[in-house]
Coordinates of C-alpha atoms in Angstrom, one line a residue:
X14 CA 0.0 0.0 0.0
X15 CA 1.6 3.2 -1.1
X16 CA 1.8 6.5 1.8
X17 CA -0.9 8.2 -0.4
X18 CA -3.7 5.4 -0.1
X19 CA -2.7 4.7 3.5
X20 CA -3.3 8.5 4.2
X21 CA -6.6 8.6 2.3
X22 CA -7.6 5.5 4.0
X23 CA -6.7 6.7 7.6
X24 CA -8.9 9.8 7.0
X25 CA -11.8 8.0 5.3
X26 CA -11.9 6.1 8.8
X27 CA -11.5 9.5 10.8
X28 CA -14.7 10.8 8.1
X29 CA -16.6 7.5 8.3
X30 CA -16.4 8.2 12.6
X31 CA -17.2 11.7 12.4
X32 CA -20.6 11.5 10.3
X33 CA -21.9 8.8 12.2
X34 CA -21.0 11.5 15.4
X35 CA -22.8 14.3 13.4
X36 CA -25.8 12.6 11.7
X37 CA -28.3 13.3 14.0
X38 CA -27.5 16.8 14.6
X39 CA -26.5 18.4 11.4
X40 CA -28.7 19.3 8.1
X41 CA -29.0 17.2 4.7
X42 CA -27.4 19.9 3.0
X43 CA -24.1 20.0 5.0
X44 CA -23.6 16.4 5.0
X45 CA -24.1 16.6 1.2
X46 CA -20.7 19.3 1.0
X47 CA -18.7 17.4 3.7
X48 CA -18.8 13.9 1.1
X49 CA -18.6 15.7 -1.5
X50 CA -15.7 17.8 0.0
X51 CA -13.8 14.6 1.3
X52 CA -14.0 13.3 -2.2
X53 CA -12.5 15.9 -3.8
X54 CA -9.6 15.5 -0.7
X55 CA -9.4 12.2 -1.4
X56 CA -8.7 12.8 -5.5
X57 CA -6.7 15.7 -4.6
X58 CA -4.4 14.2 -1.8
X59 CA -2.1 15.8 0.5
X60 CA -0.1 18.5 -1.8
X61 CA 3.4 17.6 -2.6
X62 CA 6.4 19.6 -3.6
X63 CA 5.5 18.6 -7.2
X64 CA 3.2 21.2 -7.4
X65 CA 4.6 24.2 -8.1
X66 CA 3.3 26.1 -5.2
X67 CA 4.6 23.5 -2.7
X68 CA 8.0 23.5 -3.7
X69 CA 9.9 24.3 -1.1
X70 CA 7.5 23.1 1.6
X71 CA 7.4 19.3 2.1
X72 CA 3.9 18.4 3.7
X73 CA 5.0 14.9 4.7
X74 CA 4.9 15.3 8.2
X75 CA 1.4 16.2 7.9
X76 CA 0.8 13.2 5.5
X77 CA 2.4 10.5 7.0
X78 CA 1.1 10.9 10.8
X79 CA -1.9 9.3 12.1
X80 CA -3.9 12.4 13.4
X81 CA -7.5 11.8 15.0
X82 CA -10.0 14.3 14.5
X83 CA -12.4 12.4 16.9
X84 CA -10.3 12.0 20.3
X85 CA -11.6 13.5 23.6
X86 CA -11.1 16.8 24.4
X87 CA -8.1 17.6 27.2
X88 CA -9.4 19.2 30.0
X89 CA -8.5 23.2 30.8
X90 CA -9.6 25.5 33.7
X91 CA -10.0 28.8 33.4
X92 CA -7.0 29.7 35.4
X93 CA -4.9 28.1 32.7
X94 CA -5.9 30.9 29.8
X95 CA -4.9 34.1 32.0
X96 CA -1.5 34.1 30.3
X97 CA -3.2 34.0 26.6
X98 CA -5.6 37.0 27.1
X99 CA -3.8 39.9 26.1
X100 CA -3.1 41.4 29.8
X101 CA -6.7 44.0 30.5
X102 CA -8.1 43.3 26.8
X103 CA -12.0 43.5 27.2
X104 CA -13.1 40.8 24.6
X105 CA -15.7 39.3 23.2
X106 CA -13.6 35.7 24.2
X107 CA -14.6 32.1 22.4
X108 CA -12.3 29.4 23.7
X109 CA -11.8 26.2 22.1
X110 CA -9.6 23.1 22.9
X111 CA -8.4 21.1 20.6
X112 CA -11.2 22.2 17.9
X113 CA -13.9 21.9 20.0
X114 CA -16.0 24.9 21.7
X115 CA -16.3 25.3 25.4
X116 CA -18.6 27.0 26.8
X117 CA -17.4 27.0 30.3
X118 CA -14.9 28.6 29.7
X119 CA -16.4 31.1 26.9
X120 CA -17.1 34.8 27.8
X121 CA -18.9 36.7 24.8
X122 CA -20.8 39.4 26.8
X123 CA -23.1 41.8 25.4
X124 CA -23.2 42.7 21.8
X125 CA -25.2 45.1 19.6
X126 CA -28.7 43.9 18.3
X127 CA -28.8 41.5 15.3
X128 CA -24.8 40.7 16.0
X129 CA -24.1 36.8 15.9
X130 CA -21.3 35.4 17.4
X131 CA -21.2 32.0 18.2
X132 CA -19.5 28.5 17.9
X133 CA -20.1 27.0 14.3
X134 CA -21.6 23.6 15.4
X135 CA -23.8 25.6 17.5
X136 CA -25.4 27.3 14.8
X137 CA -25.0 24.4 12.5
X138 CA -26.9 22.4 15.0
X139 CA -29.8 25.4 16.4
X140 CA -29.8 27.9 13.3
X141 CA -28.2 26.4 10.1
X142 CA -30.3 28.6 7.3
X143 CA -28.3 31.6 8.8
X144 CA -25.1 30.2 7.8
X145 CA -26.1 28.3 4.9
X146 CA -25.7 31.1 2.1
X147 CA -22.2 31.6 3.5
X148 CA -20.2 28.2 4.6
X149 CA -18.2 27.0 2.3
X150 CA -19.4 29.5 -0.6
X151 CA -16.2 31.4 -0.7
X152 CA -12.9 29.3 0.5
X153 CA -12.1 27.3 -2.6
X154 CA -12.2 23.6 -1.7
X155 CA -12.7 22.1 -5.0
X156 CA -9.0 23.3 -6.2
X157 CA -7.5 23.2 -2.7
X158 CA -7.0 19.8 -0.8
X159 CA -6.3 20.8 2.8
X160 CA -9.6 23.6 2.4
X161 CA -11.5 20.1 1.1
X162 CA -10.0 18.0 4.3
X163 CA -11.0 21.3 6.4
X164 CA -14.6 21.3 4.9
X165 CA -15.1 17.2 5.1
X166 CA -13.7 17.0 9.0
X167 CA -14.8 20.6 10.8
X168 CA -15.9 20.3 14.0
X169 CA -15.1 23.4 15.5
X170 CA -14.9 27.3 14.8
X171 CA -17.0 30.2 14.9
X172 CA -19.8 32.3 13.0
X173 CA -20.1 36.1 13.3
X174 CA -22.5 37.8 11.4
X175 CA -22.5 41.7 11.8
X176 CA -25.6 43.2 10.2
X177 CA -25.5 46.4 8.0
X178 CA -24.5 49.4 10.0
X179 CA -23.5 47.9 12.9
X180 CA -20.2 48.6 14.7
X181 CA -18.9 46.2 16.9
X182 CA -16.7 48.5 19.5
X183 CA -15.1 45.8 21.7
X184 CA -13.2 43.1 19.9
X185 CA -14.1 39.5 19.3
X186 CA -11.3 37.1 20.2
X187 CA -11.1 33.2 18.8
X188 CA -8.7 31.7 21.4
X189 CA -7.7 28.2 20.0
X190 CA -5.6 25.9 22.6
X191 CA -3.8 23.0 21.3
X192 CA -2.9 20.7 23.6
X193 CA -3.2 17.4 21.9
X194 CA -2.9 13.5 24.0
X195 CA -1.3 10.7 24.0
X196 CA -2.0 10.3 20.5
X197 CA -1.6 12.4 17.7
X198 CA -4.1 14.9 17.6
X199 CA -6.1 17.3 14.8
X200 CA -8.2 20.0 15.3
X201 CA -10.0 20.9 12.3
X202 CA -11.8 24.7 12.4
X203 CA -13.9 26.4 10.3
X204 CA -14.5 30.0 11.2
X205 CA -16.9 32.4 9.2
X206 CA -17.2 36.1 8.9
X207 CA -19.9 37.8 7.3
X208 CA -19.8 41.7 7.1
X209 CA -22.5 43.3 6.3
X210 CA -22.6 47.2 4.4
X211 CA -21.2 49.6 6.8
X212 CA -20.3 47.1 9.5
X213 CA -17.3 47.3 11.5
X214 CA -15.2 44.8 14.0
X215 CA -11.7 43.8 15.2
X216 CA -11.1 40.2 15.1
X217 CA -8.2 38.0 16.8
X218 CA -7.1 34.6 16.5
X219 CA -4.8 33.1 18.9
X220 CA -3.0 29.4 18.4
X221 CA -1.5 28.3 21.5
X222 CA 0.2 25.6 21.8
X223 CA 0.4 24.6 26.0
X224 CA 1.9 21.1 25.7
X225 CA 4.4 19.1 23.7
X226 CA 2.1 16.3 22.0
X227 CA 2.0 15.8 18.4
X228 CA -0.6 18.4 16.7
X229 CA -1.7 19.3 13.5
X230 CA -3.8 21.9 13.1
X231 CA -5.7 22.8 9.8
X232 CA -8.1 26.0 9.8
X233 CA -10.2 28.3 7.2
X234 CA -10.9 31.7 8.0
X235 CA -13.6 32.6 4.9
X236 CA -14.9 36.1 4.5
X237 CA -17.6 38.1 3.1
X238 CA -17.2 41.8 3.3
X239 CA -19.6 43.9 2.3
X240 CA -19.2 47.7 0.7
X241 CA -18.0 50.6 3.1
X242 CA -17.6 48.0 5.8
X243 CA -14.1 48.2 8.5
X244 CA -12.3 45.0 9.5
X245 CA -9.3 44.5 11.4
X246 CA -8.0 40.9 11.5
X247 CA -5.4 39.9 14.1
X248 CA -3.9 36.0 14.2
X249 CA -1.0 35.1 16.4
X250 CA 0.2 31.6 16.4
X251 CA 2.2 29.9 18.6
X252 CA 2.6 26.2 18.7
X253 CA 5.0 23.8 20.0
X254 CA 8.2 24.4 17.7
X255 CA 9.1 21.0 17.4
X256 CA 5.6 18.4 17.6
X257 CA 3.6 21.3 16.3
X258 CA 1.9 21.6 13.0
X259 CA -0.2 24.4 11.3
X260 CA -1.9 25.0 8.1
X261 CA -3.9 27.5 7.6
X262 CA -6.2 29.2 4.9
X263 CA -7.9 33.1 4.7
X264 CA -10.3 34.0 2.5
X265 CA -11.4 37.4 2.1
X266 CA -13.7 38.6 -0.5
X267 CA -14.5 42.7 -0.3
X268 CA -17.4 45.0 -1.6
X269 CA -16.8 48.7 -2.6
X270 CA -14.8 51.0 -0.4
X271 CA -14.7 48.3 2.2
X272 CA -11.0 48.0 4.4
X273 CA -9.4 44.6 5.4
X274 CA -6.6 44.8 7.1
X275 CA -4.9 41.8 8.3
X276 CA -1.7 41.3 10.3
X277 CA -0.6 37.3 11.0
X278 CA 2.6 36.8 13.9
X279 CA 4.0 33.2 13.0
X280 CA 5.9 32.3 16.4
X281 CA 5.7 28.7 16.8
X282 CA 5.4 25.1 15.1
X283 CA 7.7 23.2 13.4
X284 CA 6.0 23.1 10.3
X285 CA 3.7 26.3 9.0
X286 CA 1.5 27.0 6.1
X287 CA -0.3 30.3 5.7
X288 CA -2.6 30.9 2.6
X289 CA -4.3 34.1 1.8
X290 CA -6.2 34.9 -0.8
X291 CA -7.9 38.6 -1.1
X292 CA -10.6 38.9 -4.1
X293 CA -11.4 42.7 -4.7
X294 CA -15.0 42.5 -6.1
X295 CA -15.7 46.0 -6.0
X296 CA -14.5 49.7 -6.3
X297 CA -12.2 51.7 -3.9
X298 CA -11.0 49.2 -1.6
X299 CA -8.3 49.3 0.5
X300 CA -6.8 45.1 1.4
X301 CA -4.0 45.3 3.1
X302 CA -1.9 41.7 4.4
X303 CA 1.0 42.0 6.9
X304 CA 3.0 39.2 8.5
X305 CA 5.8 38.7 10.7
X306 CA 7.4 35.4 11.3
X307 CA 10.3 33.9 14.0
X308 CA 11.8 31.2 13.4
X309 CA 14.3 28.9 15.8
X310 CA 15.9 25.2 15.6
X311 CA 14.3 23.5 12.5
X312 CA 11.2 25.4 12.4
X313 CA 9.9 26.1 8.4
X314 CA 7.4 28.6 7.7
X315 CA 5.9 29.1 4.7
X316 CA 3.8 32.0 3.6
X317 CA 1.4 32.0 0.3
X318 CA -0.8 35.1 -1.0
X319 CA -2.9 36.0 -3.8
X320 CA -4.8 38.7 -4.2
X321 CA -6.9 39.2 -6.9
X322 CA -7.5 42.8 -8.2
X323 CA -11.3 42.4 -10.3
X324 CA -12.4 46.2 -10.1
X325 CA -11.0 49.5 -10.8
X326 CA -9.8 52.1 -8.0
X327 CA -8.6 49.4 -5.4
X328 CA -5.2 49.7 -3.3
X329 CA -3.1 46.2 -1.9
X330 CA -0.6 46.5 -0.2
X331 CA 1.6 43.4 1.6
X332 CA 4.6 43.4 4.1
X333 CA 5.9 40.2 5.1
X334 CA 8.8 40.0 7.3
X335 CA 11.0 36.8 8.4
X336 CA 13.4 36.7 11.3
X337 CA 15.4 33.2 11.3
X338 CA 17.9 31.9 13.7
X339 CA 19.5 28.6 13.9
X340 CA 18.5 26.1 11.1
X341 CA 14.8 28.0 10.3
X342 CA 13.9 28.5 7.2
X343 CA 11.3 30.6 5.6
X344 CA 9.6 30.9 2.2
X345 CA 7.5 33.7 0.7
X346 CA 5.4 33.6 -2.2
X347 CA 3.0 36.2 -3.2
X348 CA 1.5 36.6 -6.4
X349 CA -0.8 40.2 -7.3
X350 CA -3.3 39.4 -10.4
X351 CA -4.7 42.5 -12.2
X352 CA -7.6 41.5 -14.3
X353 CA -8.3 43.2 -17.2
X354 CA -11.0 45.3 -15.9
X355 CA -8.6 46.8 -13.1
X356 CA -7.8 50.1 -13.9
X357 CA -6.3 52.8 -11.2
X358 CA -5.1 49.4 -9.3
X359 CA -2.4 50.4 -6.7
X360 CA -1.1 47.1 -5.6
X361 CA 2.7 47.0 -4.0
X362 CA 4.3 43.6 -2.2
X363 CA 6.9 43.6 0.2
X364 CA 9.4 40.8 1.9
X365 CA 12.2 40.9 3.5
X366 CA 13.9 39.0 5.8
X367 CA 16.9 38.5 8.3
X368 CA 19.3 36.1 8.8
X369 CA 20.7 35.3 12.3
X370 CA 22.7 32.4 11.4
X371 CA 24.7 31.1 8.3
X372 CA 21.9 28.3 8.7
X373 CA 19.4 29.9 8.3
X374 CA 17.7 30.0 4.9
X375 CA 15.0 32.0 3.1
X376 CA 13.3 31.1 -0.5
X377 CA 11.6 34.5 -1.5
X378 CA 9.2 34.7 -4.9
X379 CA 7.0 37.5 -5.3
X380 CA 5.3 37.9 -8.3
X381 CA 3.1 40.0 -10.8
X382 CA 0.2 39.5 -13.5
X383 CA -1.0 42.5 -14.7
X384 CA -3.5 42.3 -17.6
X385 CA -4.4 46.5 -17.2
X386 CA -2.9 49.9 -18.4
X387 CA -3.4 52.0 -16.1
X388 CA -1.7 50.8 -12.7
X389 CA 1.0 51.4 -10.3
X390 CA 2.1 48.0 -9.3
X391 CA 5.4 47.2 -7.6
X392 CA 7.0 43.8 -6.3
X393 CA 10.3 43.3 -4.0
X394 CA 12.5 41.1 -1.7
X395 CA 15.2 41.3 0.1
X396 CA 17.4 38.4 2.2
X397 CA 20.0 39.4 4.4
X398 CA 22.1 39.7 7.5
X399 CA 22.5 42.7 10.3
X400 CA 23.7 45.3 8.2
X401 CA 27.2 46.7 9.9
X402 CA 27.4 49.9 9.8
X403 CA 24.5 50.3 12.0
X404 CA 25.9 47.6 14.8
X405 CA 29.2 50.0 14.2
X406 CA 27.6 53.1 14.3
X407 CA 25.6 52.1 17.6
X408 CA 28.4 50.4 19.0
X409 CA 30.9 53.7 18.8
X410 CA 28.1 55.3 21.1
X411 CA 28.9 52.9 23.6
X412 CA 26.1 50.7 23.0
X413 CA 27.5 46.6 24.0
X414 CA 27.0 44.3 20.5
X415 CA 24.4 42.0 22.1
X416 CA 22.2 45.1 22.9
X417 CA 23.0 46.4 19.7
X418 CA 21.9 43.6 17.7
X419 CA 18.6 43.3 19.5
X420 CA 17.9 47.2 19.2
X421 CA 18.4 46.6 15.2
X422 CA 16.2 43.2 15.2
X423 CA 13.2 45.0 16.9
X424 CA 13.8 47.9 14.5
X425 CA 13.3 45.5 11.9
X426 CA 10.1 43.9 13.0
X427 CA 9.2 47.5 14.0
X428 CA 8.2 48.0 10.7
X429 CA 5.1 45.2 11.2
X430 CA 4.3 45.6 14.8
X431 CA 3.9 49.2 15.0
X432 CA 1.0 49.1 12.7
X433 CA -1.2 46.8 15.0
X434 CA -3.6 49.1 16.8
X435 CA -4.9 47.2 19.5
X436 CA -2.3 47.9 22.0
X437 CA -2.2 44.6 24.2
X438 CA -1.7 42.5 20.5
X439 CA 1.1 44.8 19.9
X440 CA 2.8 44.5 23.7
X441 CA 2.1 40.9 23.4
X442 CA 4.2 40.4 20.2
X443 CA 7.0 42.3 20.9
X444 CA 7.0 40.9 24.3
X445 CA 7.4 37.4 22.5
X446 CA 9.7 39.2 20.2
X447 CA 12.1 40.6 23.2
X448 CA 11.8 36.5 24.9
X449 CA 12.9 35.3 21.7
X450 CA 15.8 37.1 20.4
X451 CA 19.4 34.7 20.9
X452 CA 21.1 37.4 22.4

């Protein structure tokens, strides 16, 4: 039996499990895209780096591990999530363990009339014609095999639903802890977004890691965001470096004048996939993607984007910075695609990242396919080490190398952190920042 029909196999079992779990509960229509979305998962198989856009990211270790989707939960007090609340944030807080909601443990509060936010199998199971039009309509699981695992296995995440013209002051935070058991463990997580005209919210993600068992965690984020509409998207992830794997997919599409901004902190696992993908379906919109990765030991981190430009008069803008120590390696591709129709597009993608050790690697491939006339687009990427006149230049004002150096790493990652406005996020990253610098 070859790896690729033992994986398939091992998952059909893990599928076969799950929908007799979820039978009862869950409506015709989703069990209808769950088989037809572990079909396609199972023609499509776990990506390889014979496809073009895996290939210089092995997904083996994802592949060739037993995960189960349909172990118990590990048990977590509340006392155990102080250190993962962003010091005195007031939030709207969903916790999840290991995939799965918990509602002890859950804080949402308050929120403005007509505002949904809840955990997806609730809804699924109490409310499913409100999510219906929406799951599973905009991330791409037909082309994409790990979105058709995600869509076959879900059994966690969230729904929020802001109605037109509603603001949603205090933000809504998705705290995900991965802990994992004696065996290895996979949470699967759907979450789902839908902003209405002239809606507003901040949202956070946080991936924890709080033990050293084998993980793998594999989560969509899709998104519907209507015209004039205000979203600020936070994710920080941090599982184990060495036992801990993440892949995860965003999809945003955006209405006319609408603002995305999103701003991803890759700070643990040993293996990690981000995928992006922004679809400007209307005019005047501002998407903005920023990221900022750390890596240590063997950790590899790989970051993917598309955004796709469909309308005139819309800006994109992308900065993606690597900091690698040790043996890390990090790889960046991006690709902007101007369709024809795209006039007045303003579109510029950055990367550039910094290299700690003469081990450390990074594989940068930015790219550009402009079909318009009338644009402004720009690409560029840089690799590279502490630049020396600055450690001189500090250095000759009496500053020792070591703090030198770490003055001129946080300058670099500067560049990404100062443009999170939710102050705790930002403390809490360059706190994580300051913990992990080598010197």
């Amino acid at each position: 039996m070859t790896e690729a029909i033992a994986e398939k196999n091992l998952y059909a079992a893990e599928f076969a499990e799950l929908s007799k779990e979820l039978a009862a509960a869950e409506p015709s229509w989703l069990t209808e895209i769950r088989k037809v979305a572990f079909e396609r998962f199972a023609a499509l198989g776990v990506p390889t780096r014979r496809q073009e856009e895996y290939g210089y990211t092995s997904l083996d270790p994802i592949a060739e591990k037993p995960f189960s989707v349909t172990g118990t939960t590990a048990a977590v007090t509340a006392d155990k999530l102080t250190p993962f609340l962003y010091g005195d944030l007031e939030a709207h807080l969903l916790v999840f363990v290991d995939g799965r909601y918990q509602p002890e443990l859950s804080k949402i509060g308050d929120l403005p009339a007509g505002v949904t936010v809840k955990s997806l199998m609730d809804v699924l199971t109490n409310d499913a014609d409100s999510i219906r039009p929406h799951l599973a309509q905009y991330a791409d699981y037909q082309s994409y095999a790990m979105i058709a695992l995600n869509t076959a296995l879900m059994t966690g995440g969230t729904f929020i639903h802001l109605p037109a013209g509603v603001k949603v002051e205090t933000p809504i935070h998705i705290l995900n802890l991965v802990v994992g058991g004696d065996q290895p463990t996979s949470s699967q997580t759907r979450n789902v977004l839908v902003a209405e005209d002239d809606s507003s919210a901040t949202i956070i993600e946080s991936w924890i890691g709080t033990g050293n068992a084998q993980t793998f965690t594999n989560t969509v984020l899709e998104a519907a965001v209507g015209a004039n509409t205000d979203i600020d998207h936070y994710k920080l992830q941090r599982e184990h470096v060495e036992n801990g794997y993440h892949y995860s997919s965003l999809y945003v599409t955006q209405g006319d004048n609408s603002r995305f901004r999103s701003h991803s902190f890759a700070m643990g696992g040993a293996l990690v996939r981000n995928d992006v993908f922004g679809y400007l379906d209307g005019e005047g919109i501002d998407c903005i993607f920023n990221g900022l990765l750390i890596g240590t030991g063997k950790q590899h981190i790989d970051n993917f984007m598309q955004v796709d430009h469909a309308k005139p008069n819309c800006d994109s803008h992308e900065l993606y910075k690597g900091i690698l120590d040790d043996n890390a390696t990090a790889v960046f591709r991006g690709r902007i695609h101007v369709h024809p129709d795209a006039q007045k597009t303003d579109a510029k993608q950055t990367n550039q990242n910094l290299l700690l050790s003469d081990n450390a690697q990074a594989v940068a491939k930015p790219q550009l396919e402009i079909y318009a006339d009338d644009v402004k687009c720009t690409h560029g990427a840089t690799i590279g080490e502490l630049d020396d006149s600055a450690l001189f230049y500090l250095r000759s004002r009496g500053i020792p190398s070591k703090s030198a150096r770490n003055m001129l790493i946080r300058a670099f990652a500067g560049d990404v952190t100062e443009r999170v406005h939710v102050d705790q996020v930002r403390e809490t990253v360059e706190e994580i920042l300051y913990n992990r610098l080598p010197h």
